[in-house]
JSON list of C-alpha atoms in Angstrom, two decimals:
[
{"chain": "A", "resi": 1, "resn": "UNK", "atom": "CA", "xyz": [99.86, 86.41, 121.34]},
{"chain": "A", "resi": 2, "resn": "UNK", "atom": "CA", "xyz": [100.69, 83.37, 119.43]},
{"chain": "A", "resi": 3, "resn": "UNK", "atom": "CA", "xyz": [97.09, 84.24, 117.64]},
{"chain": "A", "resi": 4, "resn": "UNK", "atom": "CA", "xyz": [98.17, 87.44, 116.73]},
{"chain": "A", "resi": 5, "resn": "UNK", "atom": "CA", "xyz": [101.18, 85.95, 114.28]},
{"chain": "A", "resi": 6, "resn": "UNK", "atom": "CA", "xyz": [100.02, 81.76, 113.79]},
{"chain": "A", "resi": 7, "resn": "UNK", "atom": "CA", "xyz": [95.59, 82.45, 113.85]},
{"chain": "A", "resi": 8, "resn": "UNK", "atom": "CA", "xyz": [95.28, 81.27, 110.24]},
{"chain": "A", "resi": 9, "resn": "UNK", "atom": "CA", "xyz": [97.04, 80.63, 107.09]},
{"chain": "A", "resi": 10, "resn": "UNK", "atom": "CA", "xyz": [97.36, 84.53, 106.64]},
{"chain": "A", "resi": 11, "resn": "UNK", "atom": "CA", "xyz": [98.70, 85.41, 109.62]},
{"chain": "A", "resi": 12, "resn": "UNK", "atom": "CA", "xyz": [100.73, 82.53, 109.69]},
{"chain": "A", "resi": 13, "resn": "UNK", "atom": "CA", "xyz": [102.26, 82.95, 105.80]},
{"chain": "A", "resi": 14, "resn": "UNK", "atom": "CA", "xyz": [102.70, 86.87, 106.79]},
{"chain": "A", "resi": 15, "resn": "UNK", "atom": "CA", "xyz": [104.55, 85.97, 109.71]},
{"chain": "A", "resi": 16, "resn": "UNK", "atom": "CA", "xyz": [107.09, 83.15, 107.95]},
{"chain": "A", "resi": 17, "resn": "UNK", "atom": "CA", "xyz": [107.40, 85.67, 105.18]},
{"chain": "A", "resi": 18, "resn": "UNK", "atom": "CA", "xyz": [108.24, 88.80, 107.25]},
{"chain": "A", "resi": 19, "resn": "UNK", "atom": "CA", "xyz": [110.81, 86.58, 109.11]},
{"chain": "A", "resi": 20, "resn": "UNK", "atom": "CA", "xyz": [112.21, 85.67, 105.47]},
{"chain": "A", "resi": 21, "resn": "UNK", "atom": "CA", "xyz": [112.67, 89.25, 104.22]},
{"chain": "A", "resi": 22, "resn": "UNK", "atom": "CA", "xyz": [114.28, 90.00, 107.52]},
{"chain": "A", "resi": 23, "resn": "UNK", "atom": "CA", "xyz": [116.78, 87.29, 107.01]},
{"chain": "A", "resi": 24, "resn": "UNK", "atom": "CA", "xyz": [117.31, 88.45, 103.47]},
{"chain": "A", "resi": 25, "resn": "UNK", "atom": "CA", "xyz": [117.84, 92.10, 104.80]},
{"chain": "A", "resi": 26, "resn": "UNK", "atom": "CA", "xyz": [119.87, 91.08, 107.35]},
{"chain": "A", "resi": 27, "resn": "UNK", "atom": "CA", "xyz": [122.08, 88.83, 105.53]},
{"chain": "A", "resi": 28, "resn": "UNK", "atom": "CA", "xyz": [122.63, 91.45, 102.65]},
{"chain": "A", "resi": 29, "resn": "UNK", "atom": "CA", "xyz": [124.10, 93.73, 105.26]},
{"chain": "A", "resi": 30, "resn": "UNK", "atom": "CA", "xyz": [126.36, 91.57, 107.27]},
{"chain": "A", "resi": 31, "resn": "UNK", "atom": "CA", "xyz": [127.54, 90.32, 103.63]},
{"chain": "A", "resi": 32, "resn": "UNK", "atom": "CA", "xyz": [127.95, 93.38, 101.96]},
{"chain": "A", "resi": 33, "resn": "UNK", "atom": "CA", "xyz": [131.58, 92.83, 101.41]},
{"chain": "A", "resi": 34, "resn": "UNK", "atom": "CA", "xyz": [130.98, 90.16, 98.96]},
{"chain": "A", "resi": 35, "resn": "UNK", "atom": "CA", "xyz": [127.95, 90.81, 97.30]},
{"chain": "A", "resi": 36, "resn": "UNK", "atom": "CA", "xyz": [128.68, 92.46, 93.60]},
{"chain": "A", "resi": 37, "resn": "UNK", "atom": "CA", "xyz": [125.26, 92.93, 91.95]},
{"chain": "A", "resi": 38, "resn": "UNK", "atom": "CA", "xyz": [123.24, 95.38, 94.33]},
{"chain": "A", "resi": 39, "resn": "UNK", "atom": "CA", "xyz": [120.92, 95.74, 91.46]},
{"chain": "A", "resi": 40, "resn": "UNK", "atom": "CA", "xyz": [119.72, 92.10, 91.53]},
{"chain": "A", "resi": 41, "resn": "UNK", "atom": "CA", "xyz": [119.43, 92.06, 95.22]},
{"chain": "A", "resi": 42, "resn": "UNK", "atom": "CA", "xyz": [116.83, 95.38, 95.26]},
{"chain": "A", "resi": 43, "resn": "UNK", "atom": "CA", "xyz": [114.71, 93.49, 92.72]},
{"chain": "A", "resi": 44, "resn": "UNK", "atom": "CA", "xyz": [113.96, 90.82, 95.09]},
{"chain": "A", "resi": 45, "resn": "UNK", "atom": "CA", "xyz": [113.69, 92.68, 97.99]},
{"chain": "A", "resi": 46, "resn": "UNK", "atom": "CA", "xyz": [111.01, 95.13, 96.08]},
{"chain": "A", "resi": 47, "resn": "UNK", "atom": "CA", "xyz": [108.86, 92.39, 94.40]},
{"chain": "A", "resi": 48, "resn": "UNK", "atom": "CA", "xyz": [108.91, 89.95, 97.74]},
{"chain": "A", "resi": 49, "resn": "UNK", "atom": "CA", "xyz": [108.60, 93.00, 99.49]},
{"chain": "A", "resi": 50, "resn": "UNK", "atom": "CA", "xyz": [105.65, 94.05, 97.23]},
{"chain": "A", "resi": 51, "resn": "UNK", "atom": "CA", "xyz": [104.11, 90.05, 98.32]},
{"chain": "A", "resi": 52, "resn": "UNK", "atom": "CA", "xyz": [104.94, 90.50, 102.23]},
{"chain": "A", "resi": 53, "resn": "UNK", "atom": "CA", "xyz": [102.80, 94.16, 102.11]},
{"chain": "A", "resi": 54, "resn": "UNK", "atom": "CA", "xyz": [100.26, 92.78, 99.83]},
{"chain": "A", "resi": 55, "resn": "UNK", "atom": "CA", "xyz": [99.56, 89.67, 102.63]},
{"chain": "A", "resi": 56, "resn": "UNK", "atom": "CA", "xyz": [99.99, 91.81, 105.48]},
{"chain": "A", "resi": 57, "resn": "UNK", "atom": "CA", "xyz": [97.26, 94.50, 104.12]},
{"chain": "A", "resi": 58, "resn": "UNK", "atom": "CA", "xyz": [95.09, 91.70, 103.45]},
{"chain": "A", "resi": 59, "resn": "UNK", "atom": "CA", "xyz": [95.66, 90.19, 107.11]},
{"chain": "A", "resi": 60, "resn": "UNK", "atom": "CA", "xyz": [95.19, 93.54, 108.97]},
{"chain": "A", "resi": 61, "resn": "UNK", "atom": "CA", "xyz": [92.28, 94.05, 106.57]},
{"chain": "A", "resi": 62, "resn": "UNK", "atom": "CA", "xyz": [93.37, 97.02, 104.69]},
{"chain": "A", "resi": 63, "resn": "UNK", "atom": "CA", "xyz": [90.55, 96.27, 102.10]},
{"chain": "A", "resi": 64, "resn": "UNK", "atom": "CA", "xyz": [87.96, 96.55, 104.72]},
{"chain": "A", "resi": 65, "resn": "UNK", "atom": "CA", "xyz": [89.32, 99.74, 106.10]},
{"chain": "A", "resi": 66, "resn": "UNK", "atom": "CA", "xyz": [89.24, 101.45, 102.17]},
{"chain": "A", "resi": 67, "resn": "UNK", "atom": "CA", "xyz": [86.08, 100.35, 101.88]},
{"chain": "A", "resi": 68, "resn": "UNK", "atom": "CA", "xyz": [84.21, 101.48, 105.18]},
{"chain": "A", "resi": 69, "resn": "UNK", "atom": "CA", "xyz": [85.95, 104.37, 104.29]},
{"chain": "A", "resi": 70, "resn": "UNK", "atom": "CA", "xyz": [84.80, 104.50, 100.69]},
{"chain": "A", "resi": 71, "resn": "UNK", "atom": "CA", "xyz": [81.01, 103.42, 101.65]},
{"chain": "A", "resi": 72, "resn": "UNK", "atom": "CA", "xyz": [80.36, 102.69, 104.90]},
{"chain": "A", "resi": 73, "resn": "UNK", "atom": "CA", "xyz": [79.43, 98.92, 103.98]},
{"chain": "A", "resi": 74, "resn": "UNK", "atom": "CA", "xyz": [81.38, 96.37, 106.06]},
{"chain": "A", "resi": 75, "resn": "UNK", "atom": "CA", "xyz": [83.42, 97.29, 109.36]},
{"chain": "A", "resi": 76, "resn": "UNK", "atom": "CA", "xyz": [86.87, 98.57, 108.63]},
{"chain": "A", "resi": 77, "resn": "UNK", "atom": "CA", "xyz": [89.92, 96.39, 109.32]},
{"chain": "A", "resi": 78, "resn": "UNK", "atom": "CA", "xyz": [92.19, 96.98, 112.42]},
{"chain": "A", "resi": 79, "resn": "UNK", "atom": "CA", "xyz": [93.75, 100.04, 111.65]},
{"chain": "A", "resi": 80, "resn": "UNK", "atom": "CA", "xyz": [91.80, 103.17, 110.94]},
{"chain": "A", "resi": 81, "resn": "UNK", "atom": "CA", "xyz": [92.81, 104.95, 107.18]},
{"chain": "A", "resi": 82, "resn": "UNK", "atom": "CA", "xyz": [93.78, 107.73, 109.05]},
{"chain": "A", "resi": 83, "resn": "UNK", "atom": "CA", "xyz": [95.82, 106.60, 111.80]},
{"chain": "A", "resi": 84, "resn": "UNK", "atom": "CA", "xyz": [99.76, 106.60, 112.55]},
{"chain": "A", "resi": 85, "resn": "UNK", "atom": "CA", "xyz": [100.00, 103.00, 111.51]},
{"chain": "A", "resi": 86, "resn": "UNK", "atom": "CA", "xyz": [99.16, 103.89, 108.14]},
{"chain": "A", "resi": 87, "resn": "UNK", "atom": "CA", "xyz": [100.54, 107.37, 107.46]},
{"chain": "A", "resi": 88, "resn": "UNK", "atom": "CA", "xyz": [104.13, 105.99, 108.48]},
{"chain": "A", "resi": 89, "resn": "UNK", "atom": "CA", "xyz": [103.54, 103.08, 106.23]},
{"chain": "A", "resi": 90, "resn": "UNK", "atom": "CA", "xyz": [103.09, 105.12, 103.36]},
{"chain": "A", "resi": 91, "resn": "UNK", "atom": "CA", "xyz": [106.17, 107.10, 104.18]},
{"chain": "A", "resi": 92, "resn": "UNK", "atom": "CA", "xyz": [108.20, 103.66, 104.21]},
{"chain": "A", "resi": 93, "resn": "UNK", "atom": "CA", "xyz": [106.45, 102.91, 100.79]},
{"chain": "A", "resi": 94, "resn": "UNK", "atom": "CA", "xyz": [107.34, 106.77, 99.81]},
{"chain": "A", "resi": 95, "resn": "UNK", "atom": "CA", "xyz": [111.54, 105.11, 100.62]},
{"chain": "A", "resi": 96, "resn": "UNK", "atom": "CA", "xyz": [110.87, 102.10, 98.99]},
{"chain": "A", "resi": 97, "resn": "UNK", "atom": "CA", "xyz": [109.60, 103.72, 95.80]},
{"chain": "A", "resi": 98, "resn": "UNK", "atom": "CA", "xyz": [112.45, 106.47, 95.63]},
{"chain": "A", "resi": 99, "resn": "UNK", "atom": "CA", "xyz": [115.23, 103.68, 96.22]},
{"chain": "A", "resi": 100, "resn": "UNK", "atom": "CA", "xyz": [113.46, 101.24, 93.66]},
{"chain": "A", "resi": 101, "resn": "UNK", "atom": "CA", "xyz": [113.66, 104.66, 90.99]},
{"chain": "A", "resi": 102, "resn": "UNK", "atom": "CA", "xyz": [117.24, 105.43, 91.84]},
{"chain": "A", "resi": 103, "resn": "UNK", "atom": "CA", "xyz": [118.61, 101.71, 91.71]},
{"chain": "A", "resi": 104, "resn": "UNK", "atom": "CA", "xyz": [118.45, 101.43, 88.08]},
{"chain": "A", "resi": 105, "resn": "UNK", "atom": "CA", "xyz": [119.81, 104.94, 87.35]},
{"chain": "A", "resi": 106, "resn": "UNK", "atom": "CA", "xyz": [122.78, 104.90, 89.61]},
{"chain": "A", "resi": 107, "resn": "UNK", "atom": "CA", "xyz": [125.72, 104.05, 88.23]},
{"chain": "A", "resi": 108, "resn": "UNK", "atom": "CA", "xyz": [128.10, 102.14, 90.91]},
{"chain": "A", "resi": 109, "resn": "UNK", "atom": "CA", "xyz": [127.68, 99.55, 92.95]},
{"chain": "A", "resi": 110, "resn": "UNK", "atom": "CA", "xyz": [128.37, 101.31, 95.81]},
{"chain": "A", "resi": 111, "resn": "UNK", "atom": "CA", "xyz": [125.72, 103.66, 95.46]},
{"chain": "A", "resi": 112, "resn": "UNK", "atom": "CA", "xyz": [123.11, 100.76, 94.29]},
{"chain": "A", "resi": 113, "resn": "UNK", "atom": "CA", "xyz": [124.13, 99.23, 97.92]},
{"chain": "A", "resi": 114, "resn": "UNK", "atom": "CA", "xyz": [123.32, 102.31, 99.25]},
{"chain": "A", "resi": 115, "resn": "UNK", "atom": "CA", "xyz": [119.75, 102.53, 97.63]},
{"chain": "A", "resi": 116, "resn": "UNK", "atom": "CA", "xyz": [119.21, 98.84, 98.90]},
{"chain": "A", "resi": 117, "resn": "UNK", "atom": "CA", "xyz": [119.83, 100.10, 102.23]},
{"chain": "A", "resi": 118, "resn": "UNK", "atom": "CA", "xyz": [117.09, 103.18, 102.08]},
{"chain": "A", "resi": 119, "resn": "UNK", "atom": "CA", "xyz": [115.09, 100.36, 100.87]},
{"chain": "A", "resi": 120, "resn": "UNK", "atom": "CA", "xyz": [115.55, 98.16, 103.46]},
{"chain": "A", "resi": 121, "resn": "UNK", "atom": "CA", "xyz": [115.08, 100.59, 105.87]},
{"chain": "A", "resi": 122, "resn": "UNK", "atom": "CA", "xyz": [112.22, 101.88, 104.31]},
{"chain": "A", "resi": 123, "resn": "UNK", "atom": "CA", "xyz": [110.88, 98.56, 104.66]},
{"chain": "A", "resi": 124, "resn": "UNK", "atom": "CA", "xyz": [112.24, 97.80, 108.42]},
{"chain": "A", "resi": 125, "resn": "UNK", "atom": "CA", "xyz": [110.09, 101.51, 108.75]},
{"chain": "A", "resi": 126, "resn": "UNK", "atom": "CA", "xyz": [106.58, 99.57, 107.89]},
{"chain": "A", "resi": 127, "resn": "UNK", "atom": "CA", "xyz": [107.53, 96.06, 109.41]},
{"chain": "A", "resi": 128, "resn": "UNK", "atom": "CA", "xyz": [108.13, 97.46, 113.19]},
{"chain": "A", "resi": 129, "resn": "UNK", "atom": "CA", "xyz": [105.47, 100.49, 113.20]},
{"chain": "A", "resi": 130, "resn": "UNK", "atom": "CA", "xyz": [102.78, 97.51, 111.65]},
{"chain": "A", "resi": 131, "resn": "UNK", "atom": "CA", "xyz": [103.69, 95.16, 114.04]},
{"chain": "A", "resi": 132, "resn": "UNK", "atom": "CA", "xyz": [104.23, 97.02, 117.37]},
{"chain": "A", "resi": 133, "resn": "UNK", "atom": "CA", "xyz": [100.68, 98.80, 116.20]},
{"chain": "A", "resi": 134, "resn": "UNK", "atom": "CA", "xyz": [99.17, 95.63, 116.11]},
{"chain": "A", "resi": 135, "resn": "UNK", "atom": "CA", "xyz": [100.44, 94.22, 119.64]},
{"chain": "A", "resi": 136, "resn": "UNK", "atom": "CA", "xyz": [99.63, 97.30, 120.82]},
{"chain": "A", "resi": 137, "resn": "UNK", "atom": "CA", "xyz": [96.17, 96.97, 119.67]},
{"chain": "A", "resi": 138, "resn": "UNK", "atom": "CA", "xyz": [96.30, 93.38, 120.55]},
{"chain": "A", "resi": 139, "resn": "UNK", "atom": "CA", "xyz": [96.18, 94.55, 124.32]},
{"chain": "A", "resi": 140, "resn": "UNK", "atom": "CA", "xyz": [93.45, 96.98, 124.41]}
]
């Protein structure tokens, strides 16, 4: 198990960085009360959001998988391009890009903190169906 999250510097940097943006969700929300710019907190949870998803496709082999499915010419990464892994991560990234739209149009602060929560949940979404997929996989 400890392979699955430490094997190599990918795994390892995807693992440290998932843990960050956790701790950044998780702190927004128990904080909410004091925070006043909701607009400057969705920017850095959508571009070190956009890094986390970027490393973790690259350690579950997400490459691979487009292009076995593309050509046939290397074996495809761990999760098939049709699979539930995948379809419910594009339906977080569907939340992630709706609430990174509406941030900059809405016009309180209140409802920005609302869009960073869709967000964040959007990304909680791809986090937990990724990882349980892959201990699941892990073990069989």
């Amino acid at each position: 198990m400890v392979r699955l999250y430490f094997g190599n510097a990918v795994t390892t940097a995807t693992t440290l960085m998932i843990l960050i943006l956790l701790f950044y969700m998780g702190y927004s929300f128990l904080n909410s009360g004091s925070i006043q710019y909701w607009g400057r907190r969705s920017l850095i949870l959508l571009a070190f959001g956009l890094v986390v998803c970027c490393f973790a496709a690259a350690r579950d082999g997400l490459d691979k998988t487009i292009q076995h499915a593309i050509d046939g010419s290397c074996d495809p990464g761990i999760f098939g391009l049709i699979s539930i892994p995948t379809i419910v991560g594009c339906i977080g990234a569907l939340l992630i890009i709706v609430a990174a739209i509406a941030t900059p149009i809405a016009k309180s602060q209140h409802m920005r903190e609302i869009w960073f929560n869709i967000m964040s949940g959007g990304i909680l979404l791809k986090i937990l169906t990724m990882e349980f997929a892959r201990i699941i996989r892990f073990y069989i």
